[in-house]
CSV table of C-alpha atoms in Angstrom, one decimal:
chain,number,residue,atom,x,y,z
P,1,MET,CA,94.0,103.4,83.1
P,2,PRO,CA,94.6,105.4,86.2
P,3,ASP,CA,93.3,108.9,86.6
P,4,VAL,CA,96.6,110.8,86.4
P,5,GLU,CA,94.9,114.1,87.4
P,6,ARG,CA,93.5,112.5,90.6
P,7,LEU,CA,96.9,111.0,91.5
P,8,LEU,CA,98.6,114.4,90.9
P,9,ALA,CA,96.0,116.1,93.0
P,10,ALA,CA,96.7,113.7,95.9
P,11,VAL,CA,100.4,114.3,95.6
P,12,ARG,CA,99.8,118.1,95.5
P,13,ARG,CA,97.7,117.9,98.7
P,14,ALA,CA,100.4,116.0,100.5
P,15,CYS,CA,103.2,118.2,99.5
P,16,LEU,CA,101.6,121.6,99.7
P,17,ALA,CA,100.3,120.9,103.2
P,18,LEU,CA,104.0,121.2,104.4
P,19,PRO,CA,105.5,124.5,105.5
P,20,GLU,CA,107.0,126.8,102.8
P,21,VAL,CA,106.6,124.4,99.9
P,22,VAL,CA,106.2,125.6,96.3
P,23,GLU,CA,105.4,123.6,93.2
P,24,ARG,CA,107.0,124.2,89.9
P,25,PRO,CA,108.0,122.1,86.9
P,26,SER,CA,111.4,120.3,87.0
P,27,HIS,CA,112.6,118.4,84.0
P,28,GLY,CA,109.1,118.7,82.5
P,29,SER,CA,107.2,117.2,85.5
P,30,PRO,CA,105.6,118.7,88.6
P,31,ALA,CA,108.0,118.9,91.6
P,32,TRP,CA,107.8,120.3,95.1
P,33,PHE,CA,110.6,122.4,96.7
P,34,VAL,CA,111.2,123.6,100.2
P,35,ARG,CA,111.4,127.4,100.1
P,36,GLY,CA,111.6,127.1,96.3
P,37,LYS,CA,115.1,125.7,96.4
P,38,LYS,CA,115.5,122.0,97.4
P,39,THR,CA,113.4,119.3,95.7
P,40,PHE,CA,111.9,116.7,98.0
P,41,VAL,CA,109.2,115.1,95.7
P,42,MET,CA,108.9,114.7,92.0
P,43,PHE,CA,105.9,113.4,90.0
P,44,ALA,CA,106.7,110.9,87.3
P,45,ASP,CA,104.0,110.0,84.8
P,46,HIS,CA,105.4,107.3,82.6
P,47,HIS,CA,108.8,108.9,82.8
P,48,HIS,CA,111.1,107.8,79.9
P,49,GLY,CA,108.8,104.8,79.1
P,50,ASP,CA,108.2,103.6,82.6
P,51,PRO,CA,104.8,102.0,82.6
P,52,HIS,CA,103.7,103.6,85.9
P,53,THR,CA,102.6,106.9,87.4
P,54,ALA,CA,104.8,107.4,90.5
P,55,ILE,CA,106.5,109.8,92.8
P,56,TRP,CA,110.2,110.0,93.5
P,57,ALA,CA,110.9,111.2,97.0
P,58,ALA,CA,113.9,111.9,99.2
P,59,ALA,CA,114.1,109.1,101.8
P,60,PRO,CA,115.7,108.6,105.2
P,61,PRO,CA,118.9,106.5,105.0
P,62,GLY,CA,118.2,102.8,104.5
P,63,VAL,CA,114.5,103.2,103.9
P,64,THR,CA,114.6,102.7,100.1
P,65,THR,CA,116.5,99.5,100.3
P,66,GLU,CA,114.2,98.1,103.0
P,67,LEU,CA,110.9,99.1,101.2
P,68,VAL,CA,112.1,97.9,97.8
P,69,ALA,CA,113.0,94.5,99.3
P,70,VAL,CA,109.7,94.1,101.2
P,71,GLU,CA,107.3,95.5,98.6
P,72,PRO,CA,108.9,95.6,95.1
P,73,ALA,CA,105.5,95.8,93.4
P,74,ARG,CA,105.0,99.2,95.0
P,75,PHE,CA,108.4,100.7,95.7
P,76,PHE,CA,111.5,101.0,93.5
P,77,VAL,CA,114.8,102.8,93.2
P,78,PRO,CA,114.2,105.7,90.8
P,79,PRO,CA,116.6,106.6,88.0
P,80,TYR,CA,118.9,109.6,88.4
P,81,VAL,CA,118.2,110.1,92.1
P,82,GLY,CA,118.0,106.6,93.5
P,83,HIS,CA,121.7,106.4,94.2
P,84,ARG,CA,121.2,109.3,96.6
P,85,GLY,CA,118.8,107.3,98.6
P,86,TRP,CA,115.6,108.5,96.9
P,87,LEU,CA,112.5,106.3,96.9
P,88,GLY,CA,110.0,105.6,94.1
P,89,LEU,CA,106.4,104.9,94.9
P,90,ARG,CA,104.0,103.6,92.2
P,91,LEU,CA,100.7,105.5,92.5
P,92,ASP,CA,98.6,103.7,89.8
P,93,LEU,CA,98.3,100.3,91.3
P,94,ASP,CA,94.9,98.7,92.0
P,95,GLY,CA,93.5,96.5,94.8
P,96,PRO,CA,95.4,96.2,98.1
P,97,ASP,CA,98.3,98.2,96.5
P,98,ALA,CA,96.1,101.2,95.6
P,99,LEU,CA,97.2,104.6,96.7
P,100,ASP,CA,96.8,105.3,100.4
P,101,GLU,CA,96.7,109.0,100.8
P,102,THR,CA,97.7,108.8,104.5
P,103,GLU,CA,100.8,106.8,103.5
P,104,LEU,CA,101.5,109.3,100.7
P,105,ALA,CA,101.4,112.2,103.2
P,106,GLY,CA,103.8,110.3,105.5
P,107,ILE,CA,106.2,109.7,102.6
P,108,ALA,CA,106.0,113.3,101.6
P,109,ALA,CA,106.6,114.5,105.1
P,110,ASP,CA,109.6,112.2,105.5
P,111,ALA,CA,111.0,113.5,102.2
P,112,TYR,CA,110.5,117.0,103.4
P,113,ARG,CA,112.4,116.3,106.6
P,114,GLN,CA,115.4,115.1,104.6
P,115,VAL,CA,115.9,118.4,102.8
P,116,ALA,CA,114.2,121.1,104.9
P,117,PRO,CA,116.2,123.4,107.3
P,118,ALA,CA,115.9,122.4,111.0
P,119,THR,CA,113.7,125.4,111.7
P,120,LEU,CA,111.1,124.2,109.3
P,121,VAL,CA,111.4,120.6,110.5
P,122,ARG,CA,110.7,121.8,114.0
P,123,LEU,CA,107.7,123.8,112.7
P,124,LEU,CA,106.4,120.6,111.0
P,125,ASP,CA,106.9,118.4,114.0
P,126,GLY,CA,105.3,121.0,116.4
């Protein structure tokens, strides 16, 4: 059984490292918002019977389809938001598919770029 608190802490680190991000519950789960308004990542721990702990993240156009096709054990189209191009990433896998915090930070930053205002994206990208 995965350590859900460890996984949540990793997601928190990745999201809260981004400019003007706040965390608050959304639909009963932790979620991260740019300036408290636009969601870019949601934490899903066995959401509606899903057997996994995962994140749902805003994704650049075409990325979800590509990643799900290449690595369906790790990536999926999340319910409710998948039709808007969001990406699901399973966090609780073992072995070579185990959580890579660098990859997680990159996915969170890409999600942030999808919803953040241009001024914050420029700040992020230096």
